[in-house]
Every structure is written in C-alpha cells, then in structure tokens.
Tab-separated table of C-alpha atoms in Angstrom:
chain	number	residue	atom	x	y	z
R	1	MET	CA	-18.874	5.588	-4.049
R	2	ALA	CA	-15.454	6.884	-3.111
R	3	SER	CA	-15.211	8.597	0.224
R	4	HIS	CA	-15.356	12.391	0.262
R	5	GLU	CA	-12.887	12.206	3.167
R	6	ALA	CA	-10.096	10.840	1.001
R	7	GLY	CA	-7.021	13.009	1.367
R	8	THR	CA	-8.729	15.278	3.978
R	9	GLU	CA	-6.185	17.009	6.176
R	10	PHE	CA	-6.736	18.049	9.782
R	11	LEU	CA	-4.632	20.071	12.180
R	12	LEU	CA	-4.524	18.993	15.805
R	13	ILE	CA	-3.200	21.873	17.879
R	14	THR	CA	-3.020	22.890	21.525
R	15	VAL	CA	-2.895	26.416	22.893
R	16	PRO	CA	-2.552	27.667	26.455
R	17	ALA	CA	-5.862	28.078	28.248
R	18	GLU	CA	-6.637	31.690	29.078
R	19	LYS	CA	-9.029	32.798	31.786
R	20	SER	CA	-11.351	29.919	30.914
R	21	ALA	CA	-11.540	27.122	28.389
R	22	ASP	CA	-14.685	28.664	26.921
R	23	GLU	CA	-12.996	32.017	26.384
R	24	THR	CA	-10.000	30.340	24.747
R	25	TRP	CA	-12.280	28.412	22.439
R	26	GLN	CA	-14.394	31.419	21.481
R	27	ARG	CA	-11.344	33.511	20.639
R	28	LEU	CA	-9.740	30.832	18.483
R	29	ASP	CA	-12.923	29.792	16.719
R	30	LYS	CA	-13.916	33.391	15.991
R	31	ARG	CA	-10.556	34.174	14.394
R	32	THR	CA	-10.208	30.989	12.323
R	33	GLY	CA	-13.698	29.548	11.987
R	34	LYS	CA	-16.920	31.469	12.389
R	35	ASP	CA	-15.934	34.887	11.109
R	36	SER	CA	-13.009	34.134	8.795
R	37	GLY	CA	-14.196	30.858	7.299
R	38	LEU	CA	-10.667	29.482	7.233
R	39	SER	CA	-11.478	26.196	8.940
R	40	THR	CA	-14.088	24.118	10.711
R	41	ASN	CA	-13.123	23.642	14.341
R	42	VAL	CA	-14.129	21.363	17.211
R	43	PRO	CA	-12.609	20.882	20.663
R	44	PHE	CA	-10.500	17.727	20.940
R	45	ASN	CA	-11.017	16.259	24.383
R	46	ILE	CA	-7.856	14.935	26.024
R	47	PRO	CA	-8.246	13.770	29.633
R	48	ASP	CA	-5.872	14.621	32.472
R	49	LEU	CA	-3.257	11.937	32.022
R	50	ARG	CA	-0.575	11.022	34.544
R	51	VAL	CA	2.382	13.318	33.976
R	52	GLY	CA	5.234	11.605	35.838
R	53	THR	CA	8.655	13.223	35.888
R	54	LEU	CA	10.089	15.710	33.423
R	55	ASP	CA	12.833	13.246	32.437
R	56	SER	CA	10.272	10.534	31.697
R	57	LEU	CA	8.240	12.963	29.573
R	58	MET	CA	11.287	13.993	27.545
R	59	SER	CA	12.289	10.363	26.995
R	60	LEU	CA	8.722	9.423	26.052
R	61	SER	CA	8.517	12.384	23.657
R	62	ASP	CA	11.437	11.021	21.634
R	63	GLU	CA	9.981	7.507	21.582
R	64	LEU	CA	6.531	8.720	20.557
R	65	VAL	CA	7.899	9.989	17.238
R	66	LYS	CA	8.787	6.412	16.272
R	67	GLN	CA	5.709	4.849	17.837
R	68	ASP	CA	3.402	7.335	16.113
R	69	ALA	CA	4.939	6.518	12.726
R	70	PHE	CA	4.689	2.780	13.414
R	71	VAL	CA	1.015	2.850	14.422
R	72	GLU	CA	0.020	5.116	11.548
R	73	GLY	CA	1.965	2.873	9.192
R	74	THR	CA	-0.184	-0.054	10.291
R	75	VAL	CA	-3.343	2.007	9.767
R	76	ARG	CA	-2.240	2.825	6.221
R	77	LYS	CA	-1.315	-0.782	5.431
R	78	ILE	CA	-4.771	-1.970	6.435
R	79	GLU	CA	-6.379	0.875	4.499
R	80	ARG	CA	-4.415	0.078	1.341
R	81	GLN	CA	-5.282	-3.600	1.651
R	82	LEU	CA	-8.944	-2.661	2.015
R	83	LYS	CA	-8.784	-0.466	-1.087
R	84	ASP	CA	-6.997	-3.218	-3.013
R	85	LEU	CA	-9.815	-5.604	-2.165
R	86	GLN	CA	-12.637	-3.202	-2.961
R	87	LYS	CA	-11.865	0.319	-4.151
R	88	THR	CA	-15.343	1.633	-3.375
R	89	GLU	CA	-15.224	0.475	0.261
R	90	THR	CA	-14.932	3.408	2.682
R	91	PRO	CA	-13.078	2.614	5.931
R	92	GLN	CA	-15.148	3.266	9.023
R	93	VAL	CA	-14.537	3.627	12.733
R	94	ASN	CA	-17.188	2.480	15.216
R	95	GLU	CA	-19.674	2.143	12.325
R	96	GLY	CA	-19.232	5.795	11.393
R	97	SER	CA	-16.972	7.867	9.187
R	98	VAL	CA	-13.374	8.607	10.087
R	99	GLU	CA	-14.105	12.325	10.228
R	100	ALA	CA	-17.075	11.761	12.535
R	101	TYR	CA	-14.837	9.814	14.910
R	102	LEU	CA	-12.199	12.563	14.920
R	103	ARG	CA	-14.739	15.330	15.474
R	104	SER	CA	-16.410	13.504	18.361
R	105	PHE	CA	-13.284	11.950	19.858
R	106	CYS	CA	-13.689	10.822	23.435
R	107	TRP	CA	-10.995	8.979	25.358
R	108	ASP	CA	-11.840	5.275	25.707
R	109	GLU	CA	-11.349	4.678	29.411
R	110	ALA	CA	-12.205	0.967	29.067
R	111	ARG	CA	-9.369	0.403	26.581
R	112	TYR	CA	-6.797	2.757	28.042
R	113	PRO	CA	-7.426	3.655	31.716
R	114	VAL	CA	-6.126	7.172	32.421
R	115	LYS	CA	-4.835	6.075	35.810
R	116	ASN	CA	-2.167	4.021	34.043
R	117	PRO	CA	1.250	5.611	33.457
R	118	LEU	CA	1.715	7.196	30.034
R	119	ARG	CA	4.382	4.674	29.071
R	120	GLY	CA	2.042	1.840	29.998
R	121	ILE	CA	-0.663	3.269	27.720
R	122	VAL	CA	1.822	3.680	24.867
R	123	ASP	CA	3.157	0.134	25.312
R	124	LEU	CA	-0.393	-1.265	25.287
R	125	ILE	CA	-1.255	0.617	22.085
R	126	CYS	CA	1.922	-0.591	20.380
R	127	LYS	CA	1.285	-4.177	21.482
R	128	GLN	CA	-2.235	-4.104	20.077
R	129	THR	CA	-0.996	-2.543	16.852
R	130	SER	CA	1.778	-5.114	16.461
R	131	GLN	CA	-0.790	-7.894	16.755
R	132	LEU	CA	-2.989	-6.241	14.121
R	133	GLU	CA	-0.029	-5.905	11.779
R	134	GLU	CA	0.948	-9.541	12.269
R	135	ASP	CA	-2.633	-10.689	11.653
R	136	LEU	CA	-2.754	-8.615	8.480
R	137	LYS	CA	0.518	-10.090	7.266
R	138	VAL	CA	-0.715	-13.671	7.761
R	139	LYS	CA	-4.173	-13.134	6.281
R	140	ALA	CA	-2.898	-11.121	3.314
R	141	SER	CA	-0.223	-13.741	2.628
R	142	ASP	CA	-2.808	-16.546	2.614
R	143	TYR	CA	-5.042	-14.563	0.275
R	144	GLN	CA	-2.193	-13.679	-2.054
R	145	GLY	CA	-1.045	-17.304	-2.162
R	146	ILE	CA	-4.455	-18.498	-3.340
R	147	LYS	CA	-4.671	-15.601	-5.787
R	148	THR	CA	-1.272	-16.473	-7.267
R	149	THR	CA	-2.176	-20.150	-7.613
R	150	LEU	CA	-5.390	-19.286	-9.442
R	151	ALA	CA	-3.550	-16.780	-11.636
R	152	ASN	CA	-1.077	-19.504	-12.642
R	153	ILE	CA	-3.950	-21.827	-13.544
R	154	GLU	CA	-5.611	-19.116	-15.614
R	155	ARG	CA	-2.302	-18.187	-17.241
R	156	LYS	CA	-1.829	-21.752	-18.392
R	157	ALA	CA	-5.363	-21.792	-19.788
R	158	GLY	CA	-5.206	-18.310	-21.289
R	159	GLY	CA	-1.754	-18.086	-22.868
R	160	ASN	CA	-0.970	-18.688	-26.502
R	161	LEU	CA	-0.763	-22.196	-27.943
R	162	LEU	CA	2.937	-22.431	-27.145
R	163	VAL	CA	2.346	-22.336	-23.377
R	164	ARG	CA	-1.319	-22.897	-22.564
R	165	ASP	CA	-2.718	-26.101	-21.144
R	166	LEU	CA	-4.055	-28.264	-23.985
R	167	CYS	CA	-6.444	-30.378	-21.923
R	168	ASP	CA	-9.420	-28.244	-22.907
R	169	VAL	CA	-8.255	-27.974	-26.543
R	170	VAL	CA	-7.459	-31.556	-27.533
R	171	ALA	CA	-10.300	-34.088	-27.522
R	172	ARG	CA	-9.903	-37.807	-26.912
R	173	GLU	CA	-10.822	-38.670	-30.506
R	174	ASP	CA	-8.042	-36.400	-31.836
R	175	ILE	CA	-5.352	-38.637	-30.334
R	176	ILE	CA	-4.540	-41.918	-32.088
R	177	GLU	CA	-2.072	-44.112	-30.248
R	178	SER	CA	-1.153	-47.750	-30.950
R	179	GLU	CA	1.845	-50.049	-30.876
R	180	ASN	CA	3.051	-48.622	-34.189
R	181	MET	CA	1.318	-45.245	-34.500
R	182	GLU	CA	1.867	-41.998	-32.578
R	183	THR	CA	0.131	-38.611	-32.606
R	184	ILE	CA	2.332	-35.497	-32.587
R	185	LEU	CA	1.034	-31.991	-31.869
R	186	VAL	CA	2.662	-29.179	-33.842
R	187	VAL	CA	2.261	-25.457	-33.086
R	188	VAL	CA	2.748	-23.550	-36.345
R	189	PRO	CA	3.172	-19.769	-36.648
R	190	LYS	CA	0.399	-18.446	-38.847
R	191	TYR	CA	2.798	-17.090	-41.424
R	192	LEU	CA	4.175	-20.638	-41.892
R	193	VAL	CA	0.843	-22.497	-42.069
R	194	LYS	CA	0.816	-22.850	-45.871
R	195	GLU	CA	4.386	-24.125	-45.860
R	196	PHE	CA	3.509	-26.654	-43.166
R	197	GLN	CA	0.484	-27.952	-45.031
R	198	THR	CA	2.594	-28.390	-48.147
R	199	CYS	CA	5.582	-30.140	-46.606
R	200	TYR	CA	4.530	-31.977	-43.447
R	201	GLU	CA	4.080	-35.324	-45.240
R	202	ASN	CA	7.724	-35.150	-46.407
R	203	ILE	CA	9.366	-34.010	-43.164
R	204	SER	CA	10.237	-37.645	-42.402
R	205	ASN	CA	9.442	-41.134	-43.637
R	206	PHE	CA	6.221	-42.886	-42.673
R	207	VAL	CA	3.983	-39.861	-42.077
R	208	VAL	CA	0.325	-40.819	-42.514
R	209	PRO	CA	-0.951	-38.897	-45.576
R	210	ARG	CA	-3.624	-36.277	-44.978
R	211	SER	CA	-3.454	-36.904	-41.211
R	212	ALA	CA	-2.877	-33.238	-40.369
R	213	LYS	CA	-5.839	-31.679	-38.590
R	214	MET	CA	-6.091	-28.196	-37.106
R	215	LEU	CA	-7.348	-28.438	-33.512
R	216	ALA	CA	-7.152	-24.821	-32.387
R	217	GLU	CA	-5.829	-21.373	-33.267
R	218	ASP	CA	-5.131	-18.026	-31.650
R	219	ASN	CA	-3.823	-14.703	-32.915
R	220	GLU	CA	-0.309	-16.042	-33.502
R	221	PHE	CA	-0.411	-19.814	-33.937
R	222	GLU	CA	-2.361	-22.817	-35.145
R	223	LEU	CA	-2.282	-26.203	-33.404
R	224	HIS	CA	-2.134	-29.174	-35.801
R	225	ARG	CA	-2.252	-32.900	-35.152
R	226	VAL	CA	-0.125	-35.230	-37.296
R	227	ILE	CA	-0.030	-39.060	-37.163
R	228	VAL	CA	3.288	-40.787	-37.803
R	229	PHE	CA	4.774	-44.228	-37.379
R	230	ARG	CA	6.371	-44.510	-33.954
R	231	ARG	CA	9.795	-45.541	-35.328
R	232	THR	CA	10.168	-42.244	-37.223
R	233	ALA	CA	8.528	-39.957	-34.634
R	234	ASP	CA	11.862	-38.513	-33.439
R	235	ASP	CA	12.895	-37.768	-37.025
R	236	PHE	CA	9.621	-35.943	-37.578
R	237	ARG	CA	10.115	-33.849	-34.423
R	238	HIS	CA	13.648	-32.946	-35.456
R	239	GLY	CA	12.527	-31.988	-38.970
R	240	CYS	CA	9.749	-29.755	-37.561
R	241	ARG	CA	12.161	-27.863	-35.331
R	242	GLU	CA	14.498	-27.260	-38.266
R	243	ARG	CA	11.581	-25.634	-40.110
R	244	ARG	CA	10.587	-23.503	-37.083
R	245	PHE	CA	7.518	-25.584	-36.292
R	246	ASN	CA	7.050	-26.029	-32.519
R	247	ILE	CA	6.391	-29.440	-30.974
R	248	ARG	CA	4.061	-29.698	-27.959
R	249	GLU	CA	4.512	-32.870	-25.927
R	250	PHE	CA	1.107	-33.980	-24.718
R	251	ALA	CA	-0.404	-37.147	-23.265
R	252	PHE	CA	-4.184	-37.127	-23.126
R	253	SER	CA	-5.727	-38.128	-19.793
R	254	GLU	CA	-9.405	-37.919	-18.884
R	255	ALA	CA	-8.417	-37.869	-15.216
R	256	GLU	CA	-6.129	-34.863	-15.744
R	257	VAL	CA	-8.866	-32.984	-17.591
R	258	VAL	CA	-11.328	-33.547	-14.747
R	259	LYS	CA	-8.661	-32.795	-12.129
R	260	GLY	CA	-7.741	-29.505	-13.787
R	261	LYS	CA	-11.340	-28.310	-13.924
R	262	GLU	CA	-11.990	-29.342	-10.323
R	263	GLU	CA	-8.803	-27.631	-9.132
R	264	LYS	CA	-9.773	-24.362	-10.784
R	265	LEU	CA	-13.283	-24.448	-9.343
R	266	LYS	CA	-11.846	-25.198	-5.902
R	267	MET	CA	-9.337	-22.333	-6.138
R	268	GLU	CA	-12.054	-19.905	-7.267
R	269	SER	CA	-14.244	-20.905	-4.338
R	270	THR	CA	-11.343	-20.664	-1.881
R	271	LEU	CA	-10.304	-17.277	-3.250
R	272	SER	CA	-13.846	-15.943	-2.891
R	273	THR	CA	-13.945	-17.104	0.729
R	274	GLN	CA	-10.510	-15.667	1.493
R	275	TRP	CA	-11.472	-12.364	-0.144
R	276	SER	CA	-14.611	-12.062	1.958
R	277	ASN	CA	-12.792	-12.974	5.171
R	278	LEU	CA	-9.937	-10.552	4.509
R	279	LEU	CA	-12.342	-7.754	3.579
R	280	ARG	CA	-14.302	-8.196	6.812
R	281	TRP	CA	-11.088	-8.320	8.820
R	282	CYS	CA	-9.748	-5.149	7.182
R	283	MET	CA	-12.961	-3.266	7.886
R	284	THR	CA	-12.760	-4.246	11.555
R	285	GLY	CA	-8.974	-4.011	11.789
R	286	PHE	CA	-8.884	-0.517	10.306
R	287	GLY	CA	-11.243	0.763	12.992
R	288	GLU	CA	-9.196	-0.867	15.748
R	289	ALA	CA	-5.912	0.472	14.394
R	290	PHE	CA	-7.310	3.972	13.793
R	291	ILE	CA	-8.673	4.180	17.330
R	292	ALA	CA	-5.297	3.093	18.693
R	293	TRP	CA	-3.512	5.666	16.525
R	294	ILE	CA	-5.697	8.604	17.588
R	295	HIS	CA	-5.296	7.674	21.257
R	296	LEU	CA	-1.543	7.532	20.763
R	297	LYS	CA	-1.723	10.883	18.990
R	298	ALA	CA	-3.648	12.277	21.982
R	299	VAL	CA	-0.892	11.032	24.298
R	300	ARG	CA	1.745	12.628	22.096
R	301	VAL	CA	-0.146	15.932	22.001
R	302	PHE	CA	-0.492	15.826	25.783
R	303	VAL	CA	3.223	15.139	26.323
R	304	GLU	CA	4.356	17.842	23.898
R	305	SER	CA	1.947	20.341	25.401
R	306	VAL	CA	3.180	19.759	28.939
R	307	LEU	CA	6.776	20.101	27.762
R	308	ARG	CA	5.910	23.256	25.798
R	309	TYR	CA	3.604	25.049	28.259
R	310	GLY	CA	4.750	23.593	31.579
R	311	LEU	CA	2.892	22.391	34.668
R	312	PRO	CA	0.197	22.324	35.777
R	313	ALA	CA	-1.261	21.099	32.478
R	314	ASN	CA	-3.554	23.921	31.427
R	315	PHE	CA	-4.098	23.937	27.693
R	316	MET	CA	-6.863	23.372	25.167
R	317	ALA	CA	-6.699	20.916	22.253
R	318	VAL	CA	-8.564	21.801	19.057
R	319	LEU	CA	-9.106	19.873	15.821
R	320	LEU	CA	-9.172	22.127	12.757
R	321	LYS	CA	-10.211	21.149	9.253
R	322	PRO	CA	-8.717	23.761	6.898
R	323	HIS	CA	-10.982	24.862	4.095
R	324	LYS	CA	-9.766	24.478	0.543
R	325	LYS	CA	-6.793	26.709	-0.338
R	326	SER	CA	-6.856	28.352	3.097
R	327	HIS	CA	-4.060	26.440	4.811
R	328	LYS	CA	-1.508	29.251	4.627
R	329	LYS	CA	-4.021	31.889	5.744
R	330	LEU	CA	-5.051	29.652	8.626
R	331	ARG	CA	-1.458	29.304	9.804
R	332	HIS	CA	-1.021	33.057	9.551
R	333	ALA	CA	-4.164	33.643	11.644
R	334	LEU	CA	-2.954	31.203	14.296
R	335	ASN	CA	0.413	32.931	14.401
R	336	GLU	CA	-1.336	36.247	14.903
R	337	LEU	CA	-3.157	34.778	17.887
R	338	TYR	CA	-0.303	32.838	19.458
R	339	GLY	CA	2.885	34.205	17.916
R	340	TYR	CA	3.743	35.800	21.253
R	341	LEU	CA	4.488	32.315	22.592
R	342	GLY	CA	7.505	32.042	20.308
R	343	GLY	CA	8.760	35.600	20.186
R	344	ALA	CA	9.268	38.021	17.301
R	345	ARG	CA	10.307	35.386	14.772
R	346	PHE	CA	6.710	34.111	14.604
R	347	THR	CA	5.027	37.425	13.842
R	348	GLY	CA	5.922	37.749	10.118
R	349	ASP	CA	4.156	36.379	7.087
R	350	ASP	CA	6.750	33.642	6.647
R	351	SER	CA	6.608	32.461	10.264
R	352	GLY	CA	6.248	28.748	10.612
R	353	GLU	CA	8.968	27.994	8.078
R	354	LEU	CA	12.375	28.592	9.585
R	355	ALA	CA	15.426	27.435	7.658
R	356	GLY	CA	13.187	25.129	5.645
R	357	GLN	CA	11.571	23.538	8.701
R	358	GLU	CA	7.978	23.952	9.846
R	359	MET	CA	7.918	25.353	13.380
R	360	TYR	CA	5.061	26.977	15.247
R	361	PRO	CA	4.758	28.734	18.617
R	362	TYR	CA	1.968	26.337	19.577
R	363	VAL	CA	1.882	22.528	19.531
R	364	SER	CA	0.705	21.329	16.110
R	365	PHE	CA	0.310	17.977	14.388
R	366	THR	CA	-1.098	17.160	10.970
R	367	LEU	CA	-3.569	14.311	10.530
R	368	LEU	CA	-4.628	12.762	7.246
R	369	ALA	CA	-8.026	11.151	7.757
R	370	LEU	CA	-7.795	8.826	4.752
R	371	LEU	CA	-5.409	8.345	1.881
R	372	ASP	CA	-6.184	10.065	-1.402
R	373	GLN	CA	-7.717	8.219	-4.340
R	374	GLU	CA	-4.299	7.004	-5.497
R	375	GLY	CA	-3.497	5.525	-2.085
R	376	HIS	CA	-0.988	8.238	-1.170
R	377	ALA	CA	-0.292	9.940	2.136
R	378	ALA	CA	1.908	12.548	0.542
R	379	THR	CA	0.919	15.656	2.487
R	380	GLN	CA	1.347	14.119	5.889
R	381	LEU	CA	4.592	12.433	4.966
R	382	PHE	CA	5.866	15.755	3.691
R	383	HIS	CA	5.349	17.302	7.107
R	384	ARG	CA	6.972	14.459	9.029
R	385	VAL	CA	10.132	13.765	7.066
R	386	PRO	CA	12.952	16.049	8.277
R	387	MET	CA	13.202	18.961	5.892
R	388	HIS	CA	16.989	19.164	5.650
R	389	CYS	CA	17.807	15.929	3.916
R	390	SER	CA	20.530	15.984	1.339
R	391	TYR	CA	20.352	16.065	-2.405
R	392	THR	CA	21.735	12.528	-2.391
R	393	PHE	CA	18.558	11.425	-0.601
R	394	MET	CA	16.478	12.789	-3.431
R	395	ARG	CA	18.754	11.133	-5.992
R	396	ALA	CA	18.209	7.855	-4.189
R	397	LEU	CA	14.440	8.394	-4.242
R	398	SER	CA	14.544	9.099	-7.948
R	399	ALA	CA	16.711	6.045	-8.639
R	400	CYS	CA	14.374	3.910	-6.568
R	401	ASP	CA	11.376	5.315	-8.456
R	402	ARG	CA	13.065	4.418	-11.769
R	403	GLY	CA	13.663	0.884	-10.568
R	404	ASP	CA	17.424	1.369	-10.665
R	405	ARG	CA	18.713	-1.854	-9.073
R	406	ARG	CA	22.296	-0.657	-8.958
R	407	LEU	CA	21.610	1.070	-5.660
R	408	GLN	CA	20.005	-1.970	-4.051
R	409	ASN	CA	21.434	-3.025	-0.680
R	410	ARG	CA	23.635	0.055	-0.447
R	411	HIS	CA	23.190	1.685	2.939
R	412	LEU	CA	23.695	5.425	2.950
R	413	VAL	CA	22.936	5.742	6.670
R	414	ASN	CA	25.511	7.894	8.468
R	415	GLY	CA	27.499	8.051	5.298
R	416	GLY	CA	28.942	11.483	5.950
R	417	ILE	CA	26.780	13.093	3.247
R	418	VAL	CA	26.663	16.897	3.367
R	419	CYS	CA	23.173	18.451	3.253
R	420	THR	CA	22.953	20.613	0.140
R	421	GLN	CA	19.260	20.878	-0.712
R	422	PRO	CA	16.174	21.156	1.527
R	423	LEU	CA	13.511	18.542	0.998
R	424	SER	CA	10.912	21.311	1.016
R	425	ALA	CA	12.016	22.190	-2.515
R	426	VAL	CA	10.422	18.975	-3.795
R	427	SER	CA	6.676	18.455	-4.041
R	428	PRO	CA	5.028	16.022	-1.587
R	429	LYS	CA	3.813	13.706	-4.370
R	430	GLU	CA	7.330	13.435	-5.791
R	431	ILE	CA	8.551	12.419	-2.357
R	432	TRP	CA	5.824	9.836	-1.948
R	433	ARG	CA	6.383	8.253	-5.361
R	434	GLY	CA	9.865	7.374	-4.185
R	435	VAL	CA	8.938	6.483	-0.618
R	436	SER	CA	6.212	4.073	-1.725
R	437	THR	CA	8.837	1.887	-3.411
R	438	PRO	CA	9.648	-1.236	-1.334
R	439	GLY	CA	12.988	-1.265	0.458
R	440	LEU	CA	13.450	2.489	0.615
R	441	ALA	CA	14.766	2.290	4.183
R	442	GLN	CA	18.107	1.455	2.559
R	443	TYR	CA	18.280	4.810	0.795
R	444	VAL	CA	18.091	7.362	3.596
R	445	LEU	CA	20.803	9.476	5.153
R	446	SER	CA	20.191	9.476	8.889
R	447	GLN	CA	19.198	6.998	11.546
R	448	SER	CA	16.071	8.983	12.422
R	449	VAL	CA	14.763	8.967	8.851
R	450	ALA	CA	15.752	5.332	8.393
R	451	LEU	CA	13.888	4.299	11.520
R	452	TYR	CA	10.853	6.354	10.516
R	453	LEU	CA	10.650	4.786	7.081
R	454	ALA	CA	11.251	1.290	8.376
R	455	GLU	CA	8.449	1.678	10.913
R	456	ALA	CA	5.997	3.605	8.727
R	457	LEU	CA	6.426	1.500	5.621
R	458	GLY	CA	6.911	-1.880	7.226
R	459	GLY	CA	10.390	-2.119	6.280
C-alpha cells in the first residue's frame, strides 16, 4: 500500500531556551499542540556541536544552503528510482518509517563524532552522499541499458508486419529456395488484399501460379509469400512497390530463430536480476542518504540558531507536524509566542511574509518526509526557491514544461532581467511541473537559483 507519509510536511524550528528546557517545551507545546490541536510536536535533539569562530559560522551558513539542497536532491533521486521500480514500496530508515526516524532523531555519534569541527562533519556527509549518488547513477544506468535492450527486442517482435521480426512468423516449410526459384515476402495493406490476390501473378513474368500464401496478419497488414523465378525476382519487387505492396527481405535461419529466443530469455533473466539488485540498493541507499540529510539539517539548524540567538548556544529544537489545513494558524500561534524576537513587524496576521518572502523571528526549516504520490516535492521547493524571481523565469518554466526547444542552451543567468513578479503568485505544483523538466538549470535568472537547481536536480 502507498505510504500515508507521502507528502507529509514537518517544520523544524528552534526557539531560545527560557528558564529551563522543560518550561520552554511546555509553553510551546501547550500553545500549538496539546490545547490548540494545531500540530503534533516532539523535541528534536541536537547535541552541543563545536562552534568555532563567528566568521567560520557565517561562511559555513552560506555553504550549507547549497550542501543541503545537494544532499536532499540525492535523497529524492533515490526515492524516485525506488518508486519507479515498485510504486507500492515505502522507503524506510533503520527498518522503520521516515516519520518514526524524524520523531525519534538521535545524533549518530559513531558516524559523525561531535568532537569534529562542523566543517569536517559537513564535508564527510557530502562525501558519503556523493558516493551514493555515483553508485545510483552507475546501477540505474546498467538497469536502464538492459531494459532498453529488452524493449528493442520486444518492439521488433511486437510491431506491425512492416517492422517486426519475422523469425517467429515464417516457418521453414514456407520458404522455397533453389538455383532457379526464390521466395519473396510481401506485406499488403488490408485494403489492397483483393487487388493483390487478383494481380500478383501478372506483376512480372515467371511468377509461379497460385503460389501466394498468407503467413500472418495484424490489424493493418497481411504477410503473403510468393514464389518466382530468380531471374525475374527484381522485376517482381519493382512491380510490387509500384502498386504500394511492401517487400520484406528475409532469409530464414534456424540458428537465428534459436539465437533470438535465447537472447530474449537471457535479457529477461538479466533484467529481473538487475531490478532486484537495484531495488535492494535503493531501499538501503535511501536510508543512508536520509540519515545523512537529517544530520546535515541538524548542523544547519545549529549554525543558524547560534547566528540568530548568539553564544552561548542556549536554544531548543522542536519538530512540528502541522495538522491538516492548520499551517497558517500554526505560524500565527508561533509568531504570538516568539514575535518579540523580531520586533513589531512580526506581530500582525500577515507576519512571516514580508515583501513576498517568508521570514520568521525564530529559526525555521521545512521538511518533506516523502514525496507525494506523483513524485513531487512541490511544497518544499516552493519554500526554498527565492521568492522574487522575475516573470521571465516563469516564462522559461512554462516554455520548458511545453517542451519548447527554442530556449534550449540559452543561459539567462545574470542576464540583467528586472524582477517584475513574485514567485509566490504561482502555485507550488506549477513551479514543480517546470522544475522537474531536465536541464532547467539553464533557465534561471541568478547564480544562487542556478546552483540550487543544478545541485538539487542533478543538473
């Protein structure tokens, strides 16, 4: 069955610790969870990581935007591959659900020792992710190669009589070959069959009377065998083409018939093995990539929180799962609790959306546990793409969605385009339909968006 987690959105936020962590938790959970029913909340445990210098944190903060997109992009690639292989397969992490892993997150000290510098942890995560992505590329390419080969074999066997392989249609006894005689195979459109039967003996000289025999038919054509004298075979072929009868050149070979059947059986067996191997790898690889991503997300939350709230690091991280249709109310409740951190501009009903951009007085990140049933990550992408992209960006998305090749290979990066329309005016699914098209990194308007798309979409 399809996962109930598909498309589930989480908010990962941090707020300053008050008198005690327990008091901070009780206040937040009472306002958003227990009493209001806006969300289901759990503490998100981030260890005390090595802070380093302020300059190093600011530099790492900028880099983490790209690294976060890259690692999540790898997670989504593996997830899509898994769904392509078996739509009912639910990705798991540590033999449990994705949501269970998020709700019980505990830093893996064995994988990522907290005594290591933050940059060292980030580099290790990115190295592991790069290896997973490379492994996926190789394994998926091998699988697709076998799949394409088998598809070509089946296409030849399953097309109409003009293109299909005739080895399984023509029997040995249907072919008569001698020093003076030759068998010619003619593919006749069904609307011309009566004409063919009437005139084939007169198409050229020395056609054996009543030698025509129908060997096969499909919805459009019939395959007929005709025996002629070898010296007039070319004349017969030419006469058939003039009458819109199609000639199929064919030389019967028992060895080729056996070889074709054996090749198909071999490809089917190989494809089955490759499918099983790739499925097992994706199930394992997804868990590895997801764990790496959430640890990187924890690092990013830690860095942003230190930069936002200062030292010593004294904040609490909470994972919230908004209830259906309560996202806006939840944001409003959080702003009521922590709006003082950002001043008066965060106390109104529209706080959190300033000049088309989502901004909050507390540190906040959106997580999408799994893609939705269509394989989209629209909501999360909507939050990450800079809101003030130009109308030309949206035109490029639309052109890409239509398959308009005229814009191919045209780089609009740093093209001096003036921003005229906020991206927030377009629905997330409309954005994703364009972004999911291969090669979109060529259609964006700023280096930051270009780099994000190239990293997130493999491109």
